[in-house]
Structure formats: C-alpha cells, structure tokens
Amino acid sequence: MTFANITGGEPFIRKDIEEIVDVVRGKAGRVVVSSNGYFTDRIISLFKKRRDIGIRLSIEGLQVANDTIRGIKDGFDKGLRTLLTLVDMGVKDVGFGMTVQEMNADDLVALYNLSNHMGMEFATATLHNSFYFRKTDNKIDNKEKVQKAFEALVNKLLKSNSPKKWLRAYFNHGLINYIHGKPRLLPCDMGKNGFFLDPYGDVLPCNGMMEKMSMGNLNDKSFEEIWSSEKAKEVRTAVKKCPKNCWMIGSAAPAMRDHPKVPLAWIARYKLKGGYRYEE
C-alpha cells in the first residue's frame, strides 16, 4: 500500500497496538495513526520505538468546544500536550484533525492558525452517517454558518505558498459541497483504489456506507484472493451506484490523485480570481 491509516474508535485502547503498527508499517509506504490523544503514555511509548509513522489527534475546536463535543474533561489541554511532547521527541508527521459542525465552526480558522504556527498538519472533516459511525441522524442545520467558516479556511489555504495546502483548499471546497447535499466533485473508486479493513477481518470498500458490504474475510481467504474475487467485483459495482456522495479524505484523496486536472483547474480558477466563495 502507498498509505495506511490506523483508526478507531480509539486505536490506543488496544494493548497490542504496537504489534499492529509493526505489521502495517511493513506493508505501507506511510502509516498514520488517528487518536483522541487520551492515552498519552501509550502514544509516547509507541513513538519512542517508531519515528517512521505519523499521528493525527482529533481536536474539535478550542478548549470549550473540544471538551464539550468530546465529553473529556481537559481533553484539549491533554491533546495539545501530547502533540507538543511528540514534536519535542523529534516526530515529524504530527498534526490534528477537526470534524466541523455548528458547535465548533467558529473555531475552525483559529485552530488552523494554531496548527500553522506550530508547524503541524491540519486535517478537516464534517459530519457523516454510516454503519461504522453508528449514526443515522447526524446533520448540520445552519449550513450557512458552517459554509462561511469553511470559505474562510479555503481562502487562507489558497493564499499560502504551499501547493499541498491549495489541494487541501479544494478538499475543503468539497466538504461545503457535501454539506449542501450536492453530488461528489469526483467519482468514488473505493474498493478499487482503496479499502477499509475492519477489526473482524472483513475487507470493505469504505466505512461510509449505511450497510456493511464485505468483499471477503481475511480469516477465510488471502487478501489477493479477496481482491480479485467475484464478490469484490459485485461490491465495486455497488460502490458505483452508491447514493451517499460522501466526501472523506480516505476516498477523496485517491480520487484527486486519479483525476488531477479537476482540482488543478479549480485551484487555478480561484487563484486567478484572488478569492473564493462557494457557488452552487
């Protein structure tokens, strides 16, 4: 694999997380672990042994918003201290991610500025529903408020000198598009250019569908057998017809790599215009 993300729930609940990382790192060019940062000691223990992986901590805004959404007392402070400790240890691939909604939209640009000042990566997402998230009622009522927050972030990213941040601007444009219920900006090829492996061994196209759709289980067959099976072909056909129009980094990033002209044309358009505003 080019890239693998170890996610949860919370991966550091598992006492064998170091063994899992060792296996995955041997099969992927880059590995990032997603965490809420609560188990600081376990995180530090892992990164003392492995400096060749990355980490993204979920921080849902500044202190009040983060601790309210996460329900963890002093969660913001704990997460930030964990990140600073990792940087001090010399870990390079460090950053935090934010799931933007009405409760924390006002903190979006401030949190980006904080990450930028600290020299850390900053990832974004918005509310989704699926079997994996065990939710069917996540929604944003005040779309205009969240849209304006994303527009401000997109303009910040476009004004930077980093082509990587320009591509992230396009990704965030796609999040606005998703919030408004519009079709995906790019085709979804999950199950072909990416997959999701669940804790039970099922190989899935993604974690965004409303029902779990397995290509096969690693306890029964090898990955190669599963990936080239008739069942896998059926699942890929179902993905093509999926009505969800999800826009998560796991499916959007490979789509952007497969269709580079679309995001590059969008970037050129808004760089030339000198500013961005979402247009339906």
Short mmCIF file of C-alpha atoms in Angstrom, two decimals:
data_model
loop_
_atom_site.label_atom_id
_atom_site.label_comp_id
_atom_site.label_asym_id
_atom_site.label_seq_id
_atom_site.Cartn_x
_atom_site.Cartn_y
_atom_site.Cartn_z
CA MET A 1 0.00 0.00 0.00
CA THR A 2 1.06 3.59 -0.57
CA PHE A 3 -0.66 4.81 2.59
CA ALA A 4 -2.45 3.26 5.57
CA ASN A 5 -4.43 4.94 8.32
CA ILE A 6 -4.96 3.08 11.60
CA THR A 7 -8.16 4.41 13.09
CA GLY A 8 -10.95 3.54 15.52
CA GLY A 9 -12.87 4.21 17.72
CA GLU A 10 -9.70 4.77 19.64
CA PRO A 11 -6.73 2.63 18.47
CA PHE A 12 -4.79 3.07 21.71
CA ILE A 13 -7.46 1.18 23.65
CA ARG A 14 -5.82 -1.89 22.13
CA LYS A 15 -2.90 -3.17 24.17
CA ASP A 16 -1.44 -4.77 21.03
CA ILE A 17 -1.36 -1.50 19.07
CA GLU A 18 2.43 -1.64 18.76
CA GLU A 19 2.24 -5.08 17.12
CA ILE A 20 -0.48 -3.85 14.76
CA VAL A 21 1.65 -0.86 13.76
CA ASP A 22 4.67 -3.12 13.14
CA VAL A 23 2.65 -5.31 10.74
CA VAL A 24 1.01 -2.42 8.88
CA ARG A 25 4.27 -0.44 8.58
CA GLY A 26 5.81 -3.40 6.76
CA LYS A 27 3.03 -3.22 4.16
CA ALA A 28 2.63 0.54 3.59
CA GLY A 29 4.91 3.34 2.46
CA ARG A 30 3.38 5.72 5.01
CA VAL A 31 1.36 4.99 8.15
CA VAL A 32 -0.65 7.45 10.24
CA VAL A 33 -2.49 6.61 13.46
CA SER A 34 -5.65 8.59 14.31
CA SER A 35 -6.31 9.10 18.02
CA ASN A 36 -8.13 11.29 20.53
CA GLY A 37 -4.84 11.63 22.45
CA TYR A 38 -6.28 10.39 25.74
CA PHE A 39 -3.79 7.55 26.32
CA THR A 40 -0.73 9.78 26.36
CA ASP A 41 1.59 7.20 27.92
CA ARG A 42 0.74 4.56 25.29
CA ILE A 43 1.18 7.09 22.48
CA ILE A 44 4.57 8.22 23.76
CA SER A 45 5.64 4.59 24.27
CA LEU A 46 4.83 3.75 20.65
CA PHE A 47 6.61 6.78 19.19
CA LYS A 48 9.72 6.18 21.27
CA LYS A 49 10.10 2.98 19.23
CA ARG A 50 8.74 4.21 15.90
CA ARG A 51 9.66 7.60 14.45
CA ASP A 52 8.76 6.46 10.93
CA ILE A 53 4.98 6.81 11.32
CA GLY A 54 2.64 9.75 11.83
CA ILE A 55 -0.21 10.67 14.14
CA ARG A 56 -3.33 12.84 13.90
CA LEU A 57 -5.11 13.78 17.10
CA SER A 58 -8.79 14.68 16.95
CA ILE A 59 -9.21 18.18 18.37
CA GLU A 60 -12.71 19.51 17.82
CA GLY A 61 -12.06 23.20 18.31
CA LEU A 62 -10.60 25.35 21.07
CA GLN A 63 -10.92 24.26 24.69
CA VAL A 64 -14.63 24.81 25.38
CA ALA A 65 -15.88 23.39 22.07
CA ASN A 66 -13.47 20.45 22.09
CA ASP A 67 -14.17 19.37 25.67
CA THR A 68 -17.94 19.76 25.17
CA ILE A 69 -18.06 17.76 21.93
CA ARG A 70 -15.62 15.08 23.10
CA GLY A 71 -17.00 14.87 26.63
CA ILE A 72 -13.48 14.57 28.03
CA LYS A 73 -12.51 16.96 30.83
CA ASP A 74 -9.33 18.87 29.90
CA GLY A 75 -9.24 16.95 26.59
CA PHE A 76 -7.96 19.95 24.62
CA ASP A 77 -5.11 20.54 27.06
CA LYS A 78 -4.23 16.84 27.16
CA GLY A 79 -4.24 16.52 23.36
CA LEU A 80 -2.12 19.62 22.87
CA ARG A 81 0.42 18.48 25.46
CA THR A 82 0.66 15.11 23.72
CA LEU A 83 1.32 16.79 20.36
CA LEU A 84 3.98 19.09 21.82
CA THR A 85 5.69 16.14 23.51
CA LEU A 86 5.82 14.24 20.21
CA VAL A 87 7.31 17.24 18.40
CA ASP A 88 9.88 17.64 21.16
CA MET A 89 10.78 13.95 20.65
CA GLY A 90 11.52 14.67 17.01
CA VAL A 91 8.43 13.04 15.47
CA LYS A 92 7.93 14.73 12.08
CA ASP A 93 4.50 13.60 10.85
CA VAL A 94 2.33 15.19 13.54
CA GLY A 95 -0.96 17.07 13.31
CA PHE A 96 -4.54 17.29 14.36
CA GLY A 97 -7.90 16.84 12.74
CA MET A 98 -11.26 18.55 13.25
CA THR A 99 -14.76 17.38 12.38
CA VAL A 100 -16.50 20.67 11.61
CA GLN A 101 -20.11 21.24 12.70
CA GLU A 102 -22.22 24.08 14.07
CA MET A 103 -20.83 23.72 17.61
CA ASN A 104 -17.22 24.34 16.58
CA ALA A 105 -17.36 26.17 13.22
CA ASP A 106 -16.31 29.46 14.84
CA ASP A 107 -13.04 27.81 15.94
CA LEU A 108 -12.07 26.43 12.53
CA VAL A 109 -9.75 29.20 11.34
CA ALA A 110 -8.31 29.74 14.83
CA LEU A 111 -7.42 26.05 15.07
CA TYR A 112 -5.86 26.14 11.59
CA ASN A 113 -3.80 29.19 12.61
CA LEU A 114 -2.65 27.34 15.73
CA SER A 115 -1.57 24.31 13.71
CA ASN A 116 0.19 26.54 11.19
CA HIS A 117 2.04 28.41 13.94
CA MET A 118 3.12 25.11 15.49
CA GLY A 119 4.23 23.72 12.12
CA MET A 120 1.75 20.84 12.28
CA GLU A 121 -0.57 19.29 9.72
CA PHE A 122 -4.27 20.19 9.90
CA ALA A 123 -6.99 17.85 8.60
CA THR A 124 -10.71 18.51 8.34
CA ALA A 125 -13.91 16.52 8.01
CA THR A 126 -17.61 17.08 8.60
CA LEU A 127 -20.48 15.02 9.96
CA HIS A 128 -21.32 11.76 8.16
CA ASN A 129 -23.71 8.90 8.85
CA SER A 130 -22.88 5.23 8.29
CA PHE A 131 -22.91 1.76 9.85
CA TYR A 132 -19.35 2.48 11.03
CA PHE A 133 -20.23 5.70 12.85
CA ARG A 134 -23.38 4.00 14.24
CA LYS A 135 -25.32 7.16 13.41
CA THR A 136 -28.18 7.94 11.04
CA ASP A 137 -29.19 11.38 12.33
CA ASN A 138 -26.00 13.47 12.09
CA LYS A 139 -26.89 16.70 10.32
CA ILE A 140 -25.99 20.37 10.08
CA ASP A 141 -28.98 22.71 10.31
CA ASN A 142 -27.17 26.03 10.00
CA LYS A 143 -25.37 25.27 6.75
CA GLU A 144 -24.60 28.94 6.10
CA LYS A 145 -22.62 29.26 9.34
CA VAL A 146 -20.50 26.19 8.60
CA GLN A 147 -20.10 27.20 4.94
CA LYS A 148 -18.71 30.62 5.91
CA ALA A 149 -16.20 29.00 8.26
CA PHE A 150 -15.01 26.67 5.50
CA GLU A 151 -14.85 29.55 3.00
CA ALA A 152 -12.57 31.47 5.36
CA LEU A 153 -10.32 28.42 5.70
CA VAL A 154 -10.25 27.82 1.94
CA ASN A 155 -9.14 31.40 1.34
CA LYS A 156 -6.39 31.03 3.94
CA LEU A 157 -5.14 27.87 2.26
CA LEU A 158 -5.25 29.38 -1.23
CA LYS A 159 -3.21 32.39 -0.08
CA SER A 160 -0.42 30.18 1.22
CA ASN A 161 2.70 29.35 -0.80
CA SER A 162 2.12 25.60 -0.45
CA PRO A 163 0.68 23.58 -3.37
CA LYS A 164 -0.25 20.93 -0.78
CA LYS A 165 -2.43 23.49 1.00
CA TRP A 166 -4.00 24.52 -2.30
CA LEU A 167 -5.11 20.90 -2.77
CA ARG A 168 -6.47 20.93 0.76
CA ALA A 169 -8.43 24.04 -0.19
CA TYR A 170 -10.09 22.01 -2.94
CA PHE A 171 -10.83 19.21 -0.46
CA ASN A 172 -12.50 21.70 1.90
CA HIS A 173 -14.49 23.10 -1.03
CA GLY A 174 -15.73 19.53 -1.45
CA LEU A 175 -16.84 19.45 2.19
CA ILE A 176 -19.05 22.51 1.61
CA ASN A 177 -20.41 20.79 -1.48
CA TYR A 178 -21.21 17.69 0.61
CA ILE A 179 -22.92 19.69 3.37
CA HIS A 180 -25.28 21.14 0.74
CA GLY A 181 -26.17 17.63 -0.45
CA LYS A 182 -24.63 18.01 -3.89
CA PRO A 183 -23.10 15.16 -5.94
CA ARG A 184 -19.44 14.34 -5.32
CA LEU A 185 -16.95 16.53 -7.14
CA LEU A 186 -15.06 13.41 -8.29
CA PRO A 187 -16.05 9.77 -8.86
CA CYS A 188 -15.70 7.37 -5.94
CA ASP A 189 -13.50 4.35 -6.67
CA MET A 190 -13.30 2.87 -3.19
CA GLY A 191 -12.86 -0.87 -3.38
CA LYS A 192 -10.53 -0.22 -6.30
CA ASN A 193 -8.06 2.50 -5.25
CA GLY A 194 -8.56 1.97 -1.52
CA PHE A 195 -10.25 -0.24 1.06
CA PHE A 196 -11.22 -0.40 4.72
CA LEU A 197 -10.24 -3.38 6.88
CA ASP A 198 -12.43 -3.78 9.95
CA PRO A 199 -11.32 -5.33 13.27
CA TYR A 200 -13.02 -8.63 12.41
CA GLY A 201 -11.08 -9.22 9.19
CA ASP A 202 -13.70 -8.04 6.70
CA VAL A 203 -12.33 -6.19 3.66
CA LEU A 204 -14.77 -3.38 2.85
CA PRO A 205 -14.70 -0.72 0.14
CA CYS A 206 -15.05 2.02 2.77
CA ASN A 207 -16.59 2.88 6.11
CA GLY A 208 -19.12 5.36 4.72
CA MET A 209 -21.95 3.12 3.54
CA MET A 210 -25.16 2.71 5.54
CA GLU A 211 -24.80 -1.08 5.43
CA LYS A 212 -21.63 -3.12 5.80
CA MET A 213 -20.62 -4.58 2.43
CA SER A 214 -17.77 -7.09 2.65
CA MET A 215 -15.63 -8.35 -0.21
CA GLY A 216 -14.47 -11.24 1.97
CA ASN A 217 -12.80 -12.03 5.28
CA LEU A 218 -9.06 -12.45 5.86
CA ASN A 219 -9.74 -15.28 8.30
CA ASP A 220 -11.08 -17.31 5.36
CA LYS A 221 -9.05 -16.17 2.34
CA SER A 222 -5.88 -14.27 1.45
CA PHE A 223 -6.12 -10.60 0.53
CA GLU A 224 -5.15 -11.41 -3.06
CA GLU A 225 -7.98 -13.93 -3.35
CA ILE A 226 -10.48 -11.48 -1.89
CA TRP A 227 -9.32 -8.52 -4.01
CA SER A 228 -9.69 -10.43 -7.30
CA SER A 229 -12.88 -12.33 -6.38
CA GLU A 230 -16.31 -12.13 -8.00
CA LYS A 231 -17.66 -10.76 -4.71
CA ALA A 232 -15.17 -7.88 -4.92
CA LYS A 233 -16.41 -7.11 -8.43
CA GLU A 234 -20.00 -7.04 -7.15
CA VAL A 235 -19.04 -4.66 -4.35
CA ARG A 236 -17.22 -2.33 -6.76
CA THR A 237 -20.33 -2.23 -8.93
CA ALA A 238 -22.40 -1.34 -5.86
CA VAL A 239 -19.96 1.46 -5.00
CA LYS A 240 -20.52 2.98 -8.43
CA LYS A 241 -24.25 3.17 -7.63
CA CYS A 242 -23.82 4.37 -4.02
CA PRO A 243 -26.09 7.38 -3.34
CA LYS A 244 -24.19 8.65 -0.28
CA ASN A 245 -21.90 11.14 -2.08
CA CYS A 246 -19.50 11.01 0.90
CA TRP A 247 -16.55 13.37 0.92
CA MET A 248 -14.00 12.00 3.37
CA ILE A 249 -10.25 12.20 2.91
CA GLY A 250 -9.94 8.42 2.56
CA SER A 251 -11.96 8.42 -0.66
CA ALA A 252 -11.36 12.00 -1.83
CA ALA A 253 -7.54 11.92 -1.76
CA PRO A 254 -7.17 8.93 -4.13
CA ALA A 255 -9.87 10.41 -6.39
CA MET A 256 -7.90 13.66 -6.56
CA ARG A 257 -4.76 11.72 -7.48
CA ASP A 258 -6.66 9.80 -10.18
CA HIS A 259 -8.29 12.95 -11.64
CA PRO A 260 -5.64 15.67 -11.08
CA LYS A 261 -6.87 18.03 -13.79
CA VAL A 262 -10.10 18.78 -11.90
CA PRO A 263 -8.58 20.06 -8.64
CA LEU A 264 -5.73 21.79 -10.51
CA ALA A 265 -8.20 23.66 -12.74
CA TRP A 266 -10.23 24.66 -9.67
CA ILE A 267 -7.08 25.93 -7.91
CA ALA A 268 -6.03 27.95 -10.96
CA ARG A 269 -9.51 29.47 -11.23
CA TYR A 270 -9.67 30.76 -7.67
CA LYS A 271 -6.02 31.77 -7.51
CA LEU A 272 -6.65 33.96 -10.54
CA LYS A 273 -9.88 35.32 -9.06
CA GLY A 274 -7.98 36.28 -5.92
CA GLY A 275 -10.60 34.85 -3.59
CA TYR A 276 -13.05 32.04 -3.04
CA ARG A 277 -16.74 31.86 -2.35
CA TYR A 278 -18.80 28.70 -2.71
CA GLU A 279 -21.00 28.69 -5.79
CA GLU A 280 -23.76 26.10 -6.05
#
